[in-house]
PDB file of C-alpha atoms in Angstrom:
ATOM      1  CA  UNK A   1       7.572 -11.754  38.526  1.00 89.00           C
ATOM      2  CA  UNK A   2       6.239  -9.260  36.132  1.00 92.00           C
ATOM      3  CA  UNK A   3       7.663  -8.687  32.527  1.00 95.00           C
ATOM      4  CA  UNK A   4       6.908  -5.439  30.679  1.00 96.00           C
ATOM      5  CA  UNK A   5       8.056  -3.863  27.708  1.00 96.00           C
ATOM      6  CA  UNK A   6       9.069  -0.389  28.134  1.00 94.00           C
ATOM      7  CA  UNK A   7       7.482   1.674  25.020  1.00 96.00           C
ATOM      8  CA  UNK A   8       7.128   5.298  26.161  1.00 94.00           C
ATOM      9  CA  UNK A   9       5.602   6.101  23.052  1.00 95.00           C
ATOM     10  CA  UNK A  10       2.881   4.177  23.585  1.00 96.00           C
ATOM     11  CA  UNK A  11       1.862   6.523  26.816  1.00 93.00           C
ATOM     12  CA  UNK A  12       3.166   9.253  25.011  1.00 92.00           C
ATOM     13  CA  UNK A  13      -0.017  11.651  24.918  1.00 89.00           C
ATOM     14  CA  UNK A  14       0.343  12.843  21.782  1.00 91.00           C
ATOM     15  CA  UNK A  15       0.399   9.744  20.206  1.00 95.00           C
ATOM     16  CA  UNK A  16      -2.454   8.092  22.396  1.00 94.00           C
ATOM     17  CA  UNK A  17      -4.576  11.247  21.500  1.00 93.00           C
ATOM     18  CA  UNK A  18      -3.824  10.352  17.816  1.00 95.00           C
ATOM     19  CA  UNK A  19      -4.745   6.580  18.070  1.00 97.00           C
ATOM     20  CA  UNK A  20      -8.253   7.582  19.784  1.00 96.00           C
ATOM     21  CA  UNK A  21      -8.655   9.585  16.533  1.00 94.00           C
ATOM     22  CA  UNK A  22      -7.855   6.686  14.147  1.00 96.00           C
ATOM     23  CA  UNK A  23     -10.067   4.762  15.999  1.00 97.00           C
ATOM     24  CA  UNK A  24     -13.058   6.603  16.616  1.00 94.00           C
ATOM     25  CA  UNK A  25     -13.478   6.252  12.281  1.00 95.00           C
ATOM     26  CA  UNK A  26     -13.246  10.143  11.527  1.00 92.00           C
ATOM     27  CA  UNK A  27      -9.962   9.010   9.525  1.00 95.00           C
ATOM     28  CA  UNK A  28     -11.274   5.882   8.168  1.00 96.00           C
ATOM     29  CA  UNK A  29      -9.893   3.164   7.549  1.00 97.00           C
ATOM     30  CA  UNK A  30      -5.504   3.455   8.330  1.00 98.00           C
ATOM     31  CA  UNK A  31      -3.599   2.970   4.496  1.00 98.00           C
ATOM     32  CA  UNK A  32       0.085   4.401   5.600  1.00 98.00           C
ATOM     33  CA  UNK A  33       1.976   5.473   8.243  1.00 98.00           C
ATOM     34  CA  UNK A  34       5.271   6.966   9.110  1.00 98.00           C
ATOM     35  CA  UNK A  35       7.162   7.797  12.243  1.00 98.00           C
ATOM     36  CA  UNK A  36      10.616   9.076  12.524  1.00 98.00           C
ATOM     37  CA  UNK A  37      12.655   8.892  15.595  1.00 97.00           C
ATOM     38  CA  UNK A  38      16.570  10.804  14.830  1.00 97.00           C
ATOM     39  CA  UNK A  39      19.045  12.518  16.122  1.00 97.00           C
ATOM     40  CA  UNK A  40      22.557  13.505  15.649  1.00 96.00           C
ATOM     41  CA  UNK A  41      23.831  10.434  17.823  1.00 97.00           C
ATOM     42  CA  UNK A  42      24.020   8.773  20.721  1.00 95.00           C
ATOM     43  CA  UNK A  43      25.339  10.103  24.602  1.00 91.00           C
ATOM     44  CA  UNK A  44      27.771   7.428  25.327  1.00 96.00           C
ATOM     45  CA  UNK A  45      30.111   5.622  22.939  1.00 96.00           C
ATOM     46  CA  UNK A  46      29.087   1.729  23.806  1.00 97.00           C
ATOM     47  CA  UNK A  47      25.720   2.964  21.856  1.00 97.00           C
ATOM     48  CA  UNK A  48      28.535   2.437  18.634  1.00 97.00           C
ATOM     49  CA  UNK A  49      30.559  -0.597  19.960  1.00 96.00           C
ATOM     50  CA  UNK A  50      28.314  -4.094  18.252  1.00 95.00           C
ATOM     51  CA  UNK A  51      29.658  -6.295  21.405  1.00 95.00           C
ATOM     52  CA  UNK A  52      27.615  -3.848  23.935  1.00 95.00           C
ATOM     53  CA  UNK A  53      24.762  -2.721  21.825  1.00 95.00           C
ATOM     54  CA  UNK A  54      24.106  -5.438  19.124  1.00 94.00           C
ATOM     55  CA  UNK A  55      23.307  -2.968  16.569  1.00 96.00           C
ATOM     56  CA  UNK A  56      23.608   0.633  15.131  1.00 97.00           C
ATOM     57  CA  UNK A  57      20.166   2.861  15.100  1.00 98.00           C
ATOM     58  CA  UNK A  58      17.643   0.178  14.314  1.00 97.00           C
ATOM     59  CA  UNK A  59      18.359  -1.492  18.084  1.00 96.00           C
ATOM     60  CA  UNK A  60      18.572   1.679  20.093  1.00 97.00           C
ATOM     61  CA  UNK A  61      15.634   4.095  18.274  1.00 97.00           C
ATOM     62  CA  UNK A  62      13.769   2.000  15.304  1.00 98.00           C
ATOM     63  CA  UNK A  63      12.753  -0.340  17.835  1.00 97.00           C
ATOM     64  CA  UNK A  64      10.301   2.976  18.845  1.00 97.00           C
ATOM     65  CA  UNK A  65       8.981   3.111  15.953  1.00 98.00           C
ATOM     66  CA  UNK A  66       8.696  -0.374  15.191  1.00 98.00           C
ATOM     67  CA  UNK A  67       6.527  -0.738  18.475  1.00 98.00           C
ATOM     68  CA  UNK A  68       4.370   2.870  17.943  1.00 98.00           C
ATOM     69  CA  UNK A  69       3.339   2.010  14.444  1.00 98.00           C
ATOM     70  CA  UNK A  70       2.326  -1.771  15.399  1.00 98.00           C
ATOM     71  CA  UNK A  71       0.226  -0.351  18.725  1.00 98.00           C
ATOM     72  CA  UNK A  72      -1.292   2.896  16.609  1.00 98.00           C
ATOM     73  CA  UNK A  73      -2.549   0.105  14.122  1.00 98.00           C
ATOM     74  CA  UNK A  74      -3.823  -2.591  16.986  1.00 97.00           C
ATOM     75  CA  UNK A  75      -1.116  -4.783  16.922  1.00 97.00           C
ATOM     76  CA  UNK A  76      -2.259  -6.396  13.141  1.00 97.00           C
ATOM     77  CA  UNK A  77       0.774  -9.079  12.573  1.00 97.00           C
ATOM     78  CA  UNK A  78       3.582  -7.645  10.515  1.00 97.00           C
ATOM     79  CA  UNK A  79       3.195  -9.365   7.120  1.00 97.00           C
ATOM     80  CA  UNK A  80       7.054  -8.839   5.419  1.00 97.00           C
ATOM     81  CA  UNK A  81      10.096  -6.231   6.219  1.00 97.00           C
ATOM     82  CA  UNK A  82      12.415  -4.857   3.749  1.00 97.00           C
ATOM     83  CA  UNK A  83      15.076  -2.052   5.169  1.00 97.00           C
ATOM     84  CA  UNK A  84      18.144   0.034   3.710  1.00 97.00           C
ATOM     85  CA  UNK A  85      20.650   1.084   6.079  1.00 97.00           C
ATOM     86  CA  UNK A  86      24.030   3.053   5.966  1.00 96.00           C
ATOM     87  CA  UNK A  87      26.842   4.499   7.295  1.00 96.00           C
ATOM     88  CA  UNK A  88      26.311   8.136   7.151  1.00 95.00           C
ATOM     89  CA  UNK A  89      27.519  10.947   9.539  1.00 95.00           C
ATOM     90  CA  UNK A  90      29.964   8.222  12.103  1.00 97.00           C
ATOM     91  CA  UNK A  91      31.140   5.723   9.572  1.00 95.00           C
ATOM     92  CA  UNK A  92      34.658   6.687  10.584  1.00 94.00           C
ATOM     93  CA  UNK A  93      34.042   5.537  14.167  1.00 94.00           C
ATOM     94  CA  UNK A  94      31.744   3.099  14.015  1.00 96.00           C
ATOM     95  CA  UNK A  95      31.060  -0.329  11.599  1.00 96.00           C
ATOM     96  CA  UNK A  96      27.140  -0.227  12.625  1.00 97.00           C
ATOM     97  CA  UNK A  97      24.480   1.256  11.393  1.00 98.00           C
ATOM     98  CA  UNK A  98      23.278   4.572  11.662  1.00 98.00           C
ATOM     99  CA  UNK A  99      20.364   5.453   9.511  1.00 98.00           C
ATOM    100  CA  UNK A 100      17.820   3.518   8.450  1.00 98.00           C
ATOM    101  CA  UNK A 101      14.173   3.273   6.687  1.00 98.00           C
ATOM    102  CA  UNK A 102      12.719   0.592   6.958  1.00 98.00           C
ATOM    103  CA  UNK A 103       9.071  -0.502   5.364  1.00 98.00           C
ATOM    104  CA  UNK A 104       6.323  -2.298   7.295  1.00 98.00           C
ATOM    105  CA  UNK A 105       3.297  -4.348   5.093  1.00 98.00           C
ATOM    106  CA  UNK A 106       0.789  -5.656   8.062  1.00 98.00           C
ATOM    107  CA  UNK A 107      -1.887  -7.654   7.564  1.00 97.00           C
ATOM    108  CA  UNK A 108      -5.084  -6.244   6.722  1.00 96.00           C
ATOM    109  CA  UNK A 109      -3.255  -3.798   4.659  1.00 95.00           C
ATOM    110  CA  UNK A 110      -1.852  -0.826   6.071  1.00 98.00           C
ATOM    111  CA  UNK A 111       1.406  -0.375   5.032  1.00 98.00           C
ATOM    112  CA  UNK A 112       4.739   1.682   7.312  1.00 98.00           C
ATOM    113  CA  UNK A 113       7.639   3.886   6.148  1.00 98.00           C
ATOM    114  CA  UNK A 114      10.231   3.972   9.515  1.00 98.00           C
ATOM    115  CA  UNK A 115      13.222   6.112   9.388  1.00 98.00           C
ATOM    116  CA  UNK A 116      15.669   5.983  12.221  1.00 98.00           C
ATOM    117  CA  UNK A 117      18.511   8.214  12.166  1.00 98.00           C
ATOM    118  CA  UNK A 118      21.665   9.205  14.108  1.00 98.00           C
ATOM    119  CA  UNK A 119      23.094  11.874  11.399  1.00 97.00           C
ATOM    120  CA  UNK A 120      19.960  14.612  11.694  1.00 96.00           C
ATOM    121  CA  UNK A 121      21.902  17.537  13.016  1.00 94.00           C
ATOM    122  CA  UNK A 122      19.150  20.176  14.610  1.00 91.00           C
ATOM    123  CA  UNK A 123      18.002  18.010  18.120  1.00 90.00           C
ATOM    124  CA  UNK A 124      16.300  15.179  17.701  1.00 92.00           C
ATOM    125  CA  UNK A 125      12.452  14.624  15.550  1.00 93.00           C
ATOM    126  CA  UNK A 126       9.486  11.722  16.781  1.00 95.00           C
ATOM    127  CA  UNK A 127       6.917  12.179  14.067  1.00 95.00           C
ATOM    128  CA  UNK A 128       3.566  10.651  13.205  1.00 97.00           C
ATOM    129  CA  UNK A 129       2.116  10.609  10.050  1.00 98.00           C
ATOM    130  CA  UNK A 130      -1.204   8.431   9.586  1.00 98.00           C
ATOM    131  CA  UNK A 131      -3.510   8.683   6.511  1.00 98.00           C
ATOM    132  CA  UNK A 132      -6.824   7.351   6.451  1.00 97.00           C
ATOM    133  CA  UNK A 133      -9.165   7.080   3.567  1.00 97.00           C
ATOM    134  CA  UNK A 134     -11.350   9.943   5.288  1.00 94.00           C
ATOM    135  CA  UNK A 135      -8.776  11.535   6.469  1.00 95.00           C
ATOM    136  CA  UNK A 136      -4.646  12.986   7.566  1.00 96.00           C
ATOM    137  CA  UNK A 137      -3.419  12.961  10.915  1.00 96.00           C
ATOM    138  CA  UNK A 138       0.052  14.252  11.818  1.00 96.00           C
ATOM    139  CA  UNK A 139       1.371  14.088  15.813  1.00 94.00           C
ATOM    140  CA  UNK A 140       4.916  16.135  16.673  1.00 92.00           C
ATOM    141  CA  UNK A 141       6.586  14.480  20.505  1.00 88.00           C
ATOM    142  CA  UNK A 142       8.936  16.638  21.284  1.00 86.00           C
ATOM    143  CA  UNK A 143       8.335  20.289  18.889  1.00 81.00           C
ATOM    144  CA  UNK A 144       5.171  23.059  19.470  1.00 71.00           C
ATOM    145  CA  UNK A 145       3.708  21.964  16.208  1.00 68.00           C
ATOM    146  CA  UNK A 146       1.564  19.514  18.334  1.00 76.00           C
ATOM    147  CA  UNK A 147      -1.159  17.463  16.649  1.00 82.00           C
ATOM    148  CA  UNK A 148      -2.759  17.971  13.411  1.00 85.00           C
ATOM    149  CA  UNK A 149      -5.236  16.147  11.797  1.00 88.00           C
ATOM    150  CA  UNK A 150      -7.661  16.856   9.024  1.00 88.00           C
ATOM    151  CA  UNK A 151     -10.974  14.759   8.489  1.00 85.00           C
ATOM    152  CA  UNK A 152     -14.140  15.114   7.116  1.00 76.00           C
ATOM    153  CA  UNK A 153     -15.745  14.705  10.303  1.00 77.00           C
ATOM    154  CA  UNK A 154     -15.115  16.888  13.455  1.00 73.00           C
ATOM    155  CA  UNK A 155     -12.551  15.673  15.922  1.00 74.00           C
ATOM    156  CA  UNK A 156     -12.811  18.043  18.845  1.00 65.00           C
ATOM    157  CA  UNK A 157     -15.522  20.172  18.513  1.00 61.00           C
ATOM    158  CA  UNK A 158     -14.350  21.870  15.531  1.00 57.00           C
ATOM    159  CA  UNK A 159     -15.576  22.206  11.724  1.00 64.00           C
ATOM    160  CA  UNK A 160     -14.904  19.743   9.238  1.00 71.00           C
ATOM    161  CA  UNK A 161     -11.372  20.017   7.963  1.00 81.00           C
ATOM    162  CA  UNK A 162      -7.798  21.307   9.426  1.00 77.00           C
ATOM    163  CA  UNK A 163      -8.427  20.917  13.270  1.00 74.00           C
ATOM    164  CA  UNK A 164      -5.841  21.028  15.965  1.00 68.00           C
ATOM    165  CA  UNK A 165      -6.538  18.136  18.737  1.00 65.00           C
ATOM    166  CA  UNK A 166      -5.638  18.413  22.040  1.00 57.00           C
ATOM    167  CA  UNK A 167      -3.167  15.889  24.661  1.00 55.00           C
ATOM    168  CA  UNK A 168      -1.984  16.601  28.155  1.00 57.00           C
ATOM    169  CA  UNK A 169       1.110  18.868  27.757  1.00 45.00           C
ATOM    170  CA  UNK A 170       2.671  18.509  30.975  1.00 52.00           C
ATOM    171  CA  UNK A 171       3.380  14.772  30.343  1.00 62.00           C
ATOM    172  CA  UNK A 172       4.310  14.706  26.840  1.00 66.00           C
ATOM    173  CA  UNK A 173       6.624  12.044  26.578  1.00 72.00           C
ATOM    174  CA  UNK A 174       5.017   9.348  28.050  1.00 83.00           C
ATOM    175  CA  UNK A 175       7.152   8.002  30.931  1.00 85.00           C
ATOM    176  CA  UNK A 176       4.898   8.911  34.031  1.00 87.00           C
ATOM    177  CA  UNK A 177       2.087   7.158  31.935  1.00 89.00           C
ATOM    178  CA  UNK A 178       4.410   4.183  30.987  1.00 91.00           C
ATOM    179  CA  UNK A 179       5.519   3.282  34.782  1.00 91.00           C
ATOM    180  CA  UNK A 180       2.631   3.566  36.539  1.00 94.00           C
ATOM    181  CA  UNK A 181       0.293   1.387  34.031  1.00 96.00           C
ATOM    182  CA  UNK A 182       3.160  -1.146  34.617  1.00 96.00           C
ATOM    183  CA  UNK A 183       3.258  -0.738  38.333  1.00 95.00           C
ATOM    184  CA  UNK A 184      -0.993  -1.536  38.247  1.00 96.00           C
ATOM    185  CA  UNK A 185      -0.462  -4.332  35.602  1.00 97.00           C
ATOM    186  CA  UNK A 186       1.518  -6.053  38.354  1.00 96.00           C
ATOM    187  CA  UNK A 187       0.029  -4.752  41.777  1.00 96.00           C
ATOM    188  CA  UNK A 188      -3.188  -6.293  39.719  1.00 96.00           C
ATOM    189  CA  UNK A 189      -2.013  -8.983  38.409  1.00 96.00           C
ATOM    190  CA  UNK A 190      -2.241  -8.272  34.708  1.00 96.00           C
ATOM    191  CA  UNK A 191      -0.185  -8.901  31.536  1.00 96.00           C
ATOM    192  CA  UNK A 192       0.912  -5.111  30.885  1.00 96.00           C
ATOM    193  CA  UNK A 193      -0.748  -3.551  27.547  1.00 95.00           C
ATOM    194  CA  UNK A 194       2.940  -3.342  26.450  1.00 96.00           C
ATOM    195  CA  UNK A 195       4.007  -7.253  27.159  1.00 96.00           C
ATOM    196  CA  UNK A 196       7.725  -9.183  26.792  1.00 95.00           C
ATOM    197  CA  UNK A 197       5.358 -10.854  23.595  1.00 96.00           C
ATOM    198  CA  UNK A 198       5.595  -7.319  22.073  1.00 97.00           C
ATOM    199  CA  UNK A 199       8.958  -7.070  22.480  1.00 96.00           C
ATOM    200  CA  UNK A 200      10.349 -10.492  21.090  1.00 96.00           C
ATOM    201  CA  UNK A 201       7.828  -8.647  17.868  1.00 97.00           C
ATOM    202  CA  UNK A 202       9.428  -6.019  17.857  1.00 96.00           C
ATOM    203  CA  UNK A 203      12.932  -7.455  17.677  1.00 95.00           C
ATOM    204  CA  UNK A 204      11.773 -10.141  15.177  1.00 97.00           C
ATOM    205  CA  UNK A 205      11.045  -7.351  12.712  1.00 97.00           C
ATOM    206  CA  UNK A 206      14.643  -5.149  13.754  1.00 96.00           C
ATOM    207  CA  UNK A 207      16.213  -9.200  12.991  1.00 96.00           C
ATOM    208  CA  UNK A 208      14.377  -9.044   9.483  1.00 97.00           C
ATOM    209  CA  UNK A 209      15.142  -5.660   8.601  1.00 97.00           C
ATOM    210  CA  UNK A 210      18.760  -6.194   9.231  1.00 96.00           C
ATOM    211  CA  UNK A 211      18.175  -9.100   6.656  1.00 96.00           C
ATOM    212  CA  UNK A 212      16.257  -7.344   4.226  1.00 96.00           C
ATOM    213  CA  UNK A 213      19.013  -4.852   3.726  1.00 95.00           C
ATOM    214  CA  UNK A 214      21.934  -7.400   3.757  1.00 95.00           C
ATOM    215  CA  UNK A 215      20.024  -9.051   1.324  1.00 94.00           C
ATOM    216  CA  UNK A 216      18.714  -6.427  -1.051  1.00 94.00           C
ATOM    217  CA  UNK A 217      14.875  -7.607  -0.950  1.00 96.00           C
ATOM    218  CA  UNK A 218      12.150  -8.013   1.558  1.00 96.00           C
ATOM    219  CA  UNK A 219      11.897 -10.971   4.035  1.00 96.00           C
ATOM    220  CA  UNK A 220       9.054 -12.542   4.892  1.00 96.00           C
ATOM    221  CA  UNK A 221       7.624 -13.227   8.708  1.00 96.00           C
ATOM    222  CA  UNK A 222       7.471 -15.254  10.814  1.00 95.00           C
ATOM    223  CA  UNK A 223      11.842 -15.235  10.741  1.00 95.00           C
ATOM    224  CA  UNK A 224      13.412 -17.120  13.636  1.00 91.00           C
ATOM    225  CA  UNK A 225      17.111 -16.993  12.485  1.00 91.00           C
ATOM    226  CA  UNK A 226      19.299 -19.726  13.983  1.00 91.00           C
ATOM    227  CA  UNK A 227      23.220 -19.123  15.311  1.00 91.00           C
ATOM    228  CA  UNK A 228      23.132 -15.775  15.445  1.00 92.00           C
ATOM    229  CA  UNK A 229      24.803 -13.915  18.067  1.00 91.00           C
ATOM    230  CA  UNK A 230      24.177 -10.742  17.262  1.00 92.00           C
ATOM    231  CA  UNK A 231      21.227  -8.707  15.152  1.00 93.00           C
ATOM    232  CA  UNK A 232      23.420  -6.238  13.395  1.00 95.00           C
ATOM    233  CA  UNK A 233      25.581  -9.359  12.301  1.00 95.00           C
ATOM    234  CA  UNK A 234      23.436 -10.388   9.524  1.00 94.00           C
ATOM    235  CA  UNK A 235      23.830  -7.256   8.002  1.00 94.00           C
ATOM    236  CA  UNK A 236      27.943  -6.731   8.767  1.00 92.00           C
ATOM    237  CA  UNK A 237      28.775 -10.149   7.452  1.00 82.00           C
ATOM    238  CA  UNK A 238      27.176  -9.722   4.137  1.00 71.00           C
ATOM    239  CA  UNK A 239      28.882  -6.365   4.078  1.00 60.00           C
ATOM    240  CA  UNK A 240      32.129  -7.957   4.814  1.00 62.00           C
ATOM    241  CA  UNK A 241      31.300 -10.050   1.914  1.00 62.00           C
ATOM    242  CA  UNK A 242      30.446  -7.498  -0.327  1.00 58.00           C
ATOM    243  CA  UNK A 243      26.828  -7.199  -0.629  1.00 46.00           C
ATOM    244  CA  UNK A 244      24.548  -4.316  -0.514  1.00 44.00           C
ATOM    245  CA  UNK A 245      24.272  -2.666   2.452  1.00 41.00           C
TER     246      UNK A 245
END
């Protein structure tokens, strides 16, 4: 039996190219990363039900942001999680969170801010920013902005400064690459680059984000809560008791 964690953002050509540029050292050491996954809300009612979804936008979309940033940075350990959750656009139809901001501190110094929301009008956004000691990179997965870089060295054979980096426009979403990688790994008996352990690491951060939003303070990892059936209960039970959301 092969086990993989299906995170397509780690296979999206623009984000793969961003990771290659960061790994090349042209941006220097990573200081700060932001990632946004947002749209106006799910297409199916089950997303809004605790018993079927286990949580709101954190479980649905922040999971993508968490693994995208972990993978981008080389999968360092997450040291602490701080989160703010809210019910905004869909407060009348669900008790679950539809807007979230999660802050991560990684081993080695980099930090990240992750925005996941069901409250963005005007279409979906999937964006990545990387701040380095020597440069800056921004990648827009779904819109014409593409991938822009500011670096002291050339990235694509252009002069230093602001540059445009290119990726495969035929498969920008990453899904074909993800599935092909999984099949190759299973045929060859290898562990995929996105494994079950990565899925567990993301789930731990999600649990910590719910706990952080309930407590109003950051939560240190590792975290292994006991007796929690649905991750969102870490937040809902405190919210029902009048704690900060």
